[in-house]
PDB file of N, CA, C and O in Angstrom:
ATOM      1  N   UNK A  29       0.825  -1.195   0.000  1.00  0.00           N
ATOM      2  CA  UNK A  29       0.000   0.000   0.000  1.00  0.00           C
ATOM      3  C   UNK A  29       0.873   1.263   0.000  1.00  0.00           C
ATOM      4  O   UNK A  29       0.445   2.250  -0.600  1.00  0.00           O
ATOM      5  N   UNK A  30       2.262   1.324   0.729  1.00  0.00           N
ATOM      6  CA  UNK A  30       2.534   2.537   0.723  1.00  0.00           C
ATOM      7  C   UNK A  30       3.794   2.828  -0.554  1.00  0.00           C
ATOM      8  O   UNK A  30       4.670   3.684  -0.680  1.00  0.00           O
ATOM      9  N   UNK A  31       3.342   1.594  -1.411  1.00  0.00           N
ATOM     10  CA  UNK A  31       4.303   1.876  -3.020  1.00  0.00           C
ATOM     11  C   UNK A  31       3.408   2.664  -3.494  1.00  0.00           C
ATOM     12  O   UNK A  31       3.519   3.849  -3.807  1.00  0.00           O
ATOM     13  N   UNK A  32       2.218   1.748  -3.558  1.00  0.00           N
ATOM     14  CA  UNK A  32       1.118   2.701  -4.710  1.00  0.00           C
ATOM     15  C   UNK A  32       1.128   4.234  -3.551  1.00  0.00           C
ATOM     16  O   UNK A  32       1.245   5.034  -4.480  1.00  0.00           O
ATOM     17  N   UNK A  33       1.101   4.916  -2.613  1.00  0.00           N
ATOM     18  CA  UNK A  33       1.084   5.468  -2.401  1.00  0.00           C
ATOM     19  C   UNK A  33       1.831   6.472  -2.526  1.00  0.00           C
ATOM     20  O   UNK A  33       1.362   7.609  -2.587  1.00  0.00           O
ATOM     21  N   UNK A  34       3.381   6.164  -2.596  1.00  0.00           N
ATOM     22  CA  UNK A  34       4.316   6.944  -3.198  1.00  0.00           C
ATOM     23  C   UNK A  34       4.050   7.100  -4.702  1.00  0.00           C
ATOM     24  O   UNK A  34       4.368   8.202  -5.150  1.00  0.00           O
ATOM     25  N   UNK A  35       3.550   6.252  -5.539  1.00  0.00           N
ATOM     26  CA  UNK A  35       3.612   5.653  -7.015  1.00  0.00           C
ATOM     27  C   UNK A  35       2.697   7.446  -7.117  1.00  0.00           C
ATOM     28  O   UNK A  35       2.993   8.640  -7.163  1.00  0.00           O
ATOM     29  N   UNK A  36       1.878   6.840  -7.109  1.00  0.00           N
ATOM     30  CA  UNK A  36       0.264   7.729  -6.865  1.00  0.00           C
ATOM     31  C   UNK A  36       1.428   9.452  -6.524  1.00  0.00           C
ATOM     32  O   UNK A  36       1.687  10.158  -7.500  1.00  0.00           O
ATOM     33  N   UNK A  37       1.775   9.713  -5.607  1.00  0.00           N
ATOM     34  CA  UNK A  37       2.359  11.378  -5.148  1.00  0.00           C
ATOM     35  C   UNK A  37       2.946  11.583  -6.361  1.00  0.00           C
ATOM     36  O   UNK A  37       2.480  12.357  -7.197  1.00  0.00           O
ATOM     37  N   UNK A  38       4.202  10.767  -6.552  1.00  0.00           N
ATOM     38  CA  UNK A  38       5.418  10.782  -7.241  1.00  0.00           C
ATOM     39  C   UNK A  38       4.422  11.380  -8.846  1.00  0.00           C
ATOM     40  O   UNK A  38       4.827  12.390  -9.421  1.00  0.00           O
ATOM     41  N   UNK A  39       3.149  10.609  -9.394  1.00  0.00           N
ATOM     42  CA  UNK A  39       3.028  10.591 -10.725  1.00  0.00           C
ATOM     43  C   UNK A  39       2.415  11.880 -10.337  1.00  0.00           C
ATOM     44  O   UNK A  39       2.829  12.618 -11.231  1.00  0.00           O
ATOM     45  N   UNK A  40       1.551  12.743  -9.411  1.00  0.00           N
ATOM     46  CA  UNK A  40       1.128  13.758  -9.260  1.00  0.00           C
ATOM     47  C   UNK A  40       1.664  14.963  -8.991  1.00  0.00           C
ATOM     48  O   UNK A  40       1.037  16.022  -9.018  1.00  0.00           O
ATOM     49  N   UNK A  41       3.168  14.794  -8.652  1.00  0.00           N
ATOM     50  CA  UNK A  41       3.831  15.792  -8.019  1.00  0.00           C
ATOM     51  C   UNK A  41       4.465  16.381  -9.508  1.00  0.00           C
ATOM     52  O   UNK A  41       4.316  17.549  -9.867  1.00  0.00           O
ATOM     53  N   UNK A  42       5.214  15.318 -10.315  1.00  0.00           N
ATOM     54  CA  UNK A  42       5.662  15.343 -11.802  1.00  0.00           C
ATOM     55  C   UNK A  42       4.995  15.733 -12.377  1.00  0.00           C
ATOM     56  O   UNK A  42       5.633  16.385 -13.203  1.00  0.00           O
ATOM     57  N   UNK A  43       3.565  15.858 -12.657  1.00  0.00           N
ATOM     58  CA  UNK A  43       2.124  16.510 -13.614  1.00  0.00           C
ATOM     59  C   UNK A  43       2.350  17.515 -13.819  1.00  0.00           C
ATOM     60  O   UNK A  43       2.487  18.070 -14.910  1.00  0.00           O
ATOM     61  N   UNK A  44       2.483  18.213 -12.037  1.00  0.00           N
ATOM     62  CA  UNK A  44       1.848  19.611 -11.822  1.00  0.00           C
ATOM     63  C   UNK A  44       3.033  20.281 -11.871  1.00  0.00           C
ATOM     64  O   UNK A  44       2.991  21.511 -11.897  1.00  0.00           O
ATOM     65  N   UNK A  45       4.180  19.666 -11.892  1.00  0.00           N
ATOM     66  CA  UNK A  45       5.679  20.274 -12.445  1.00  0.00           C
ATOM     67  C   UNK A  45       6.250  20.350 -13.929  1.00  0.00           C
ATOM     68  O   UNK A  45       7.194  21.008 -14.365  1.00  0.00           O
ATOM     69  N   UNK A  46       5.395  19.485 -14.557  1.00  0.00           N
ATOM     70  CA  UNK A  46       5.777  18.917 -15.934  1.00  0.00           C
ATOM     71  C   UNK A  46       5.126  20.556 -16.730  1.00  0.00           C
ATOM     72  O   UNK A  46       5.934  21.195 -17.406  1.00  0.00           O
ATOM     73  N   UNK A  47       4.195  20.905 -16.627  1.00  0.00           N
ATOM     74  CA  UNK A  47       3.929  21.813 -17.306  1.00  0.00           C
ATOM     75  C   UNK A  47       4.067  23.096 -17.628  1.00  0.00           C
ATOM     76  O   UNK A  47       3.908  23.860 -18.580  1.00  0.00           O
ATOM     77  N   UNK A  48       4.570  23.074 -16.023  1.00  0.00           N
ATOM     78  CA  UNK A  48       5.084  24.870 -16.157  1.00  0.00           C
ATOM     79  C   UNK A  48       6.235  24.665 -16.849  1.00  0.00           C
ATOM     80  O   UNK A  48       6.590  25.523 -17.657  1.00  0.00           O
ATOM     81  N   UNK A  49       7.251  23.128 -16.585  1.00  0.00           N
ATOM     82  CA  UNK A  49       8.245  23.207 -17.315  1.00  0.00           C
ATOM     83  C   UNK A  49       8.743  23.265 -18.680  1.00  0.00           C
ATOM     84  O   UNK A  49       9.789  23.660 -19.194  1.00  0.00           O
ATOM     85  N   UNK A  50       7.334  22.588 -19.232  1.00  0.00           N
ATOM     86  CA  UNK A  50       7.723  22.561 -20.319  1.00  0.00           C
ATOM     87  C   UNK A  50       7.449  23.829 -21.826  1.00  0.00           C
ATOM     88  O   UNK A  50       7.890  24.011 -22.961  1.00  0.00           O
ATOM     89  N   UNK A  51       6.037  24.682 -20.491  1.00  0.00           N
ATOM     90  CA  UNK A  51       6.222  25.667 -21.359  1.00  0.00           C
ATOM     91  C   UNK A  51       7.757  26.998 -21.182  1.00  0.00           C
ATOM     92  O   UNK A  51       8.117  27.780 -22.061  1.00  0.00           O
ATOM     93  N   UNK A  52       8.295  26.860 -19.934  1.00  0.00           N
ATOM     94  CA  UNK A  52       9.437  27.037 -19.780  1.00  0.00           C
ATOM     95  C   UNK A  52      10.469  26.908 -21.140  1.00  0.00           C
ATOM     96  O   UNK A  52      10.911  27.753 -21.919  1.00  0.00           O
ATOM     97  N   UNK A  53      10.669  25.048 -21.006  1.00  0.00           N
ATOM     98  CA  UNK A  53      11.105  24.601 -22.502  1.00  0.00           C
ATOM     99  C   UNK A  53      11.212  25.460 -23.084  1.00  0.00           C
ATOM    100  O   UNK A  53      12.139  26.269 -23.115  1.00  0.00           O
ATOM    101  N   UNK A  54       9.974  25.410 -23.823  1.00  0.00           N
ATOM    102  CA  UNK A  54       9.468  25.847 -25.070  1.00  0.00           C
ATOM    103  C   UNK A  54      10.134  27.310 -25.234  1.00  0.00           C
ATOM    104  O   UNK A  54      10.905  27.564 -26.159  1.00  0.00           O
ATOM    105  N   UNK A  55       9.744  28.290 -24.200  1.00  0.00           N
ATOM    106  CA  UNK A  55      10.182  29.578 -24.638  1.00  0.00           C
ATOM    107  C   UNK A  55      11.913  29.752 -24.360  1.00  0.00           C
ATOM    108  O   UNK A  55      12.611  30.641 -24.848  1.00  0.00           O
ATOM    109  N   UNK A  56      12.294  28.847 -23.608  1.00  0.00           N
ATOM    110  CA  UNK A  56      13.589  29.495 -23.824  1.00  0.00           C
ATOM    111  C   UNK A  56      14.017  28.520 -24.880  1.00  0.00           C
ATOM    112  O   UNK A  56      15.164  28.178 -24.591  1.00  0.00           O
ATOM    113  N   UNK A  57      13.565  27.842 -26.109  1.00  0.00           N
ATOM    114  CA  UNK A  57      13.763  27.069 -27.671  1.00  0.00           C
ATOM    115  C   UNK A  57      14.900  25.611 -26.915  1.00  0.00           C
ATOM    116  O   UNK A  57      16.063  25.523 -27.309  1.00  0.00           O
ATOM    117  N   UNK A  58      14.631  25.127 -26.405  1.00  0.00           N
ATOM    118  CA  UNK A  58      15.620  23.889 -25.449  1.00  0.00           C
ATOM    119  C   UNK A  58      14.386  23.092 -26.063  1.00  0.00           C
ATOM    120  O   UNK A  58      13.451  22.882 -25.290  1.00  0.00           O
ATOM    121  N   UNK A  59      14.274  22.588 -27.481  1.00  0.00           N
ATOM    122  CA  UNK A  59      13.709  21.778 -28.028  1.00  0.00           C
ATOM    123  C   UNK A  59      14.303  20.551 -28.711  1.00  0.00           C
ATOM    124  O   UNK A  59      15.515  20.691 -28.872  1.00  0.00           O
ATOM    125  N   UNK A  60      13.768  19.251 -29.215  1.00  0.00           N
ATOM    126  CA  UNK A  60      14.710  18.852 -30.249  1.00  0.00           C
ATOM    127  C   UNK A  60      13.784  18.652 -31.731  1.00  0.00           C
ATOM    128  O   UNK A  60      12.603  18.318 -31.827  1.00  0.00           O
ATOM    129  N   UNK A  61      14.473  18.883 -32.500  1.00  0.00           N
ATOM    130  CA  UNK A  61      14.003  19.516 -33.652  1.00  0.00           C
ATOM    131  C   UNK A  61      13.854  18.291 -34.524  1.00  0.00           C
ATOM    132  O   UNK A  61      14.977  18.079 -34.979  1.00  0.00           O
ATOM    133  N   UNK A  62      12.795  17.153 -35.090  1.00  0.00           N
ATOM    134  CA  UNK A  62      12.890  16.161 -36.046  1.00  0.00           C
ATOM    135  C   UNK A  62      13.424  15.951 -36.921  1.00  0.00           C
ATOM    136  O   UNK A  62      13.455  16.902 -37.702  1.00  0.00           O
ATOM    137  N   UNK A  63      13.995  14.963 -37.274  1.00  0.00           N
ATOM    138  CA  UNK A  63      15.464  14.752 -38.672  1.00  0.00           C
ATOM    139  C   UNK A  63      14.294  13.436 -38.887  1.00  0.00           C
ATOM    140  O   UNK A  63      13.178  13.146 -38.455  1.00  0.00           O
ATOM    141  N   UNK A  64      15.487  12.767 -39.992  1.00  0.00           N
ATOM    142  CA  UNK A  64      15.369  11.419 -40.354  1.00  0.00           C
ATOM    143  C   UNK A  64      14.845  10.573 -39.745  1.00  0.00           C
ATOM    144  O   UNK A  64      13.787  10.007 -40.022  1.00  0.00           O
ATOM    145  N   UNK A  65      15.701  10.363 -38.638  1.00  0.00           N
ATOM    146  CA  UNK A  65      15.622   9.250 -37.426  1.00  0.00           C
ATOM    147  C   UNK A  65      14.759   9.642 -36.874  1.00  0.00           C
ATOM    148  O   UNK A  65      14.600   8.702 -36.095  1.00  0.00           O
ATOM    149  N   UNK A  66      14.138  10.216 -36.671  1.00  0.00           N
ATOM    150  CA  UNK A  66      12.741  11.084 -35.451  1.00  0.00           C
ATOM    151  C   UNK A  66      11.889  10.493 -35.072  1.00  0.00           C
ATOM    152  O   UNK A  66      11.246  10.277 -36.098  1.00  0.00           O
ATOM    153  N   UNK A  67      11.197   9.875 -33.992  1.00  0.00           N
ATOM    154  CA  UNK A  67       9.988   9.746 -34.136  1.00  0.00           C
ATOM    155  C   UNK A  67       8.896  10.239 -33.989  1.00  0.00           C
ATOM    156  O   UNK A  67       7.792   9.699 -34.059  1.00  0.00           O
ATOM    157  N   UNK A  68       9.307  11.825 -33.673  1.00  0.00           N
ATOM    158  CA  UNK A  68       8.210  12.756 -33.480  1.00  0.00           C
ATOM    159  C   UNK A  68       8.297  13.902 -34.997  1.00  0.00           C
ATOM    160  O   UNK A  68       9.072  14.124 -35.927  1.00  0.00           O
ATOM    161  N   UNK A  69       7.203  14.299 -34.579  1.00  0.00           N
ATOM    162  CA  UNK A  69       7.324  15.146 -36.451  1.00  0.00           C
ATOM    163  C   UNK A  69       7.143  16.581 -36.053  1.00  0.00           C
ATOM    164  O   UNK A  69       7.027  17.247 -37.082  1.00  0.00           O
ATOM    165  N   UNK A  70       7.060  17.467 -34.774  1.00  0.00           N
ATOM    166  CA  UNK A  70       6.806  18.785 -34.547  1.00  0.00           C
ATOM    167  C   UNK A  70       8.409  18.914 -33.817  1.00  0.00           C
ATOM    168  O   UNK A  70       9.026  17.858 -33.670  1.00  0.00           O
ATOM    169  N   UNK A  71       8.906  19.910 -33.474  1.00  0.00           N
ATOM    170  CA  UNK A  71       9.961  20.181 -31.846  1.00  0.00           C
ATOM    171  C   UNK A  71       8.976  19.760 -30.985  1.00  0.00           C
ATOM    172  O   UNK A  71       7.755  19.880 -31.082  1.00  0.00           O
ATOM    173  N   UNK A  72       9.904  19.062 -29.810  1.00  0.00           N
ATOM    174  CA  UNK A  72       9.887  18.656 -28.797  1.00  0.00           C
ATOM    175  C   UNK A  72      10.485  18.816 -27.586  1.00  0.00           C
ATOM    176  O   UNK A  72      11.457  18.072 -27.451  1.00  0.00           O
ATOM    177  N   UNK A  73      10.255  19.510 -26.670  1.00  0.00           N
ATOM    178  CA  UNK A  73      10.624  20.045 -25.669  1.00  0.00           C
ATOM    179  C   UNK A  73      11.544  19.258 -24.787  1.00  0.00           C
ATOM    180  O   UNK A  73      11.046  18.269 -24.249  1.00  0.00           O
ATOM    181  N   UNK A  74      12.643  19.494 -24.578  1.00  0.00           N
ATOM    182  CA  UNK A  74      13.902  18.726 -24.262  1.00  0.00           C
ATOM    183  C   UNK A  74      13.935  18.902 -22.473  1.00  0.00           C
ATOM    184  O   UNK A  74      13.911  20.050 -22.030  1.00  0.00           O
ATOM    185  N   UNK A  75      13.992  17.654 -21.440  1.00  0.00           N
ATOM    186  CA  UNK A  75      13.876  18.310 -19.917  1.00  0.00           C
ATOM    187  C   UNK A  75      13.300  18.033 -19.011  1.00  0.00           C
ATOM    188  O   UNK A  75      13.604  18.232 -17.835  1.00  0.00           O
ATOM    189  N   UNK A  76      11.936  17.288 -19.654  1.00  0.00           N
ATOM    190  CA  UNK A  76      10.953  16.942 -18.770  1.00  0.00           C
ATOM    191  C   UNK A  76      11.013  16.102 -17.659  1.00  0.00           C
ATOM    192  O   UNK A  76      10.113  15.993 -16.826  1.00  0.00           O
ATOM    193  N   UNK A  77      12.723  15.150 -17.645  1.00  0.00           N
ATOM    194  CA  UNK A  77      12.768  13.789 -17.107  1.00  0.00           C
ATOM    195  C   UNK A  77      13.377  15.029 -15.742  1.00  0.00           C
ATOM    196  O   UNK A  77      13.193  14.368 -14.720  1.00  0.00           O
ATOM    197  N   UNK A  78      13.703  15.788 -15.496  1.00  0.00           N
ATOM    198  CA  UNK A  78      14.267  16.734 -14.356  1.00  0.00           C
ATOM    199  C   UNK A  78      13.193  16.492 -13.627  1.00  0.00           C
ATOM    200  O   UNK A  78      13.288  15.573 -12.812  1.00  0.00           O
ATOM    201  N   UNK A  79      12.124  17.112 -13.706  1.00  0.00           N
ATOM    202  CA  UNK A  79      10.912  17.413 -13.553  1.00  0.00           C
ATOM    203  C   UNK A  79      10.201  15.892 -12.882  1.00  0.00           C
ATOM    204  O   UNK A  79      10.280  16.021 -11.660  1.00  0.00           O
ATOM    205  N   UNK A  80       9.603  14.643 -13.189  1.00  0.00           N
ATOM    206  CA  UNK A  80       9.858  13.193 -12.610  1.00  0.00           C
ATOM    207  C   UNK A  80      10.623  12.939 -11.571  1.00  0.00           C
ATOM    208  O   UNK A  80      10.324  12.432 -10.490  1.00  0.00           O
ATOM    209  N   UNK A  81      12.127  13.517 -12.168  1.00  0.00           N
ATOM    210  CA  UNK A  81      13.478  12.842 -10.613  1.00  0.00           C
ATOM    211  C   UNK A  81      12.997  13.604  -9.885  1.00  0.00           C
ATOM    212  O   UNK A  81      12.878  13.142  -8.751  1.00  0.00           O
ATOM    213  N   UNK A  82      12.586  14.780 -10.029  1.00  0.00           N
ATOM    214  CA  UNK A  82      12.774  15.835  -9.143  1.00  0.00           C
ATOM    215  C   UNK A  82      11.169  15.990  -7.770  1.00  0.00           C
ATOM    216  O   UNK A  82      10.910  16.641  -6.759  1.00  0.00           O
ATOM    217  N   UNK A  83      10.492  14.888  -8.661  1.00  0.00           N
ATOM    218  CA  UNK A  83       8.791  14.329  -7.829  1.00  0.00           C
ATOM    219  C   UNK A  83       9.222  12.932  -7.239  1.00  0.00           C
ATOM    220  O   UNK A  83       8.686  12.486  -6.225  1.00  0.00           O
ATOM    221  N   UNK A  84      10.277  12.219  -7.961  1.00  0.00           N
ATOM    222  CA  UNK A  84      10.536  10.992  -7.078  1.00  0.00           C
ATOM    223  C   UNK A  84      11.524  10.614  -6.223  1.00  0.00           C
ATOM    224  O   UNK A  84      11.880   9.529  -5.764  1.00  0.00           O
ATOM    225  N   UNK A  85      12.031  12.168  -6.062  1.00  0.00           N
ATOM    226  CA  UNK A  85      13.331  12.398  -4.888  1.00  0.00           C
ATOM    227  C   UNK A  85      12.761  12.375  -3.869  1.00  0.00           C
ATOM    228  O   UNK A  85      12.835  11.748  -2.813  1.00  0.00           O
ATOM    229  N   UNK A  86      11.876  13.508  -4.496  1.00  0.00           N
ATOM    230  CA  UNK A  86      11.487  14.562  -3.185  1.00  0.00           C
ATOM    231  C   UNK A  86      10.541  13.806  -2.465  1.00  0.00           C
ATOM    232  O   UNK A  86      10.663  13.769  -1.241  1.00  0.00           O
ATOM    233  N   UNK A  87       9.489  13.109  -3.086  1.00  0.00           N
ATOM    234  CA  UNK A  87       8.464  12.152  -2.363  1.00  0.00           C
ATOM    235  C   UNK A  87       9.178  11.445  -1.533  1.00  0.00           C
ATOM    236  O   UNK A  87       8.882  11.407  -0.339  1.00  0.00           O
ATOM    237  N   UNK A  88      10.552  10.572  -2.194  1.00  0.00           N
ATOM    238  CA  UNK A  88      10.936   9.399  -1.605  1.00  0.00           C
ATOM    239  C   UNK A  88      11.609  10.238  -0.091  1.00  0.00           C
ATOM    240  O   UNK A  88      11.618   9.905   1.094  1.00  0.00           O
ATOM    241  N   UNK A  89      11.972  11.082  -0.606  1.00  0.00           N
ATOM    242  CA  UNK A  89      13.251  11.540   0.842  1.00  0.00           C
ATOM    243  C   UNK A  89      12.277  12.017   1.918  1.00  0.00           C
ATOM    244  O   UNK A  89      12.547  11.748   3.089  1.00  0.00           O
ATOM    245  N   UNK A  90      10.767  12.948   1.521  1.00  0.00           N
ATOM    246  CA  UNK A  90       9.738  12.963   2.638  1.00  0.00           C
ATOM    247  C   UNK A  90       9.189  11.612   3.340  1.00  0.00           C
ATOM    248  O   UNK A  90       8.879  11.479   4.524  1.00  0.00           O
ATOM    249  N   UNK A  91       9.158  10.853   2.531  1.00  0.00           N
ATOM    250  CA  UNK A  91       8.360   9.490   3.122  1.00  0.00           C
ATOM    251  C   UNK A  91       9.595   8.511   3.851  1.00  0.00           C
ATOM    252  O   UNK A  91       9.228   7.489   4.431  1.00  0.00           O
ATOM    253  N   UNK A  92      11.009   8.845   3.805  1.00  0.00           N
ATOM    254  CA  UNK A  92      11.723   7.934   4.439  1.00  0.00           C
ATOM    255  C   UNK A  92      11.662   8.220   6.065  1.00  0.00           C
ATOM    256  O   UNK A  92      12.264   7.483   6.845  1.00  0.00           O
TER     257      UNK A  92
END
């Protein structure tokens, strides 16, 4: 119970961080831009995984 419970913070804490960040991203152009190999076809905002560590630190180091 208290995985899913961290599971559960951790994916909520990353949400509500993910977005300010990524319009962040976006305006300061920290994108990656599609080539050949791509599998995305617009820019893509480069960063977001900060944003995750930074909900499954912080959860984990409150809950220890």
């Amino acid at each position: 119970m208290k995985n899913l419970a961290f599971a559960a913070m951790s994916f909520g804490v990353s949400f509500l961080i993910c977005w300010p960040l990524r319009r962040q991203l976006m305006r300061l152009n920290v994108v990656d831009h599609p080539n050949d190999r791509s599998s995305h076809t617009w820019p893509t905002p480069r960063g977001g995984g900060v944003a995750i560590m930074a909900a499954v630190l912080g959860i984990g180091a409150a809950l220890a």
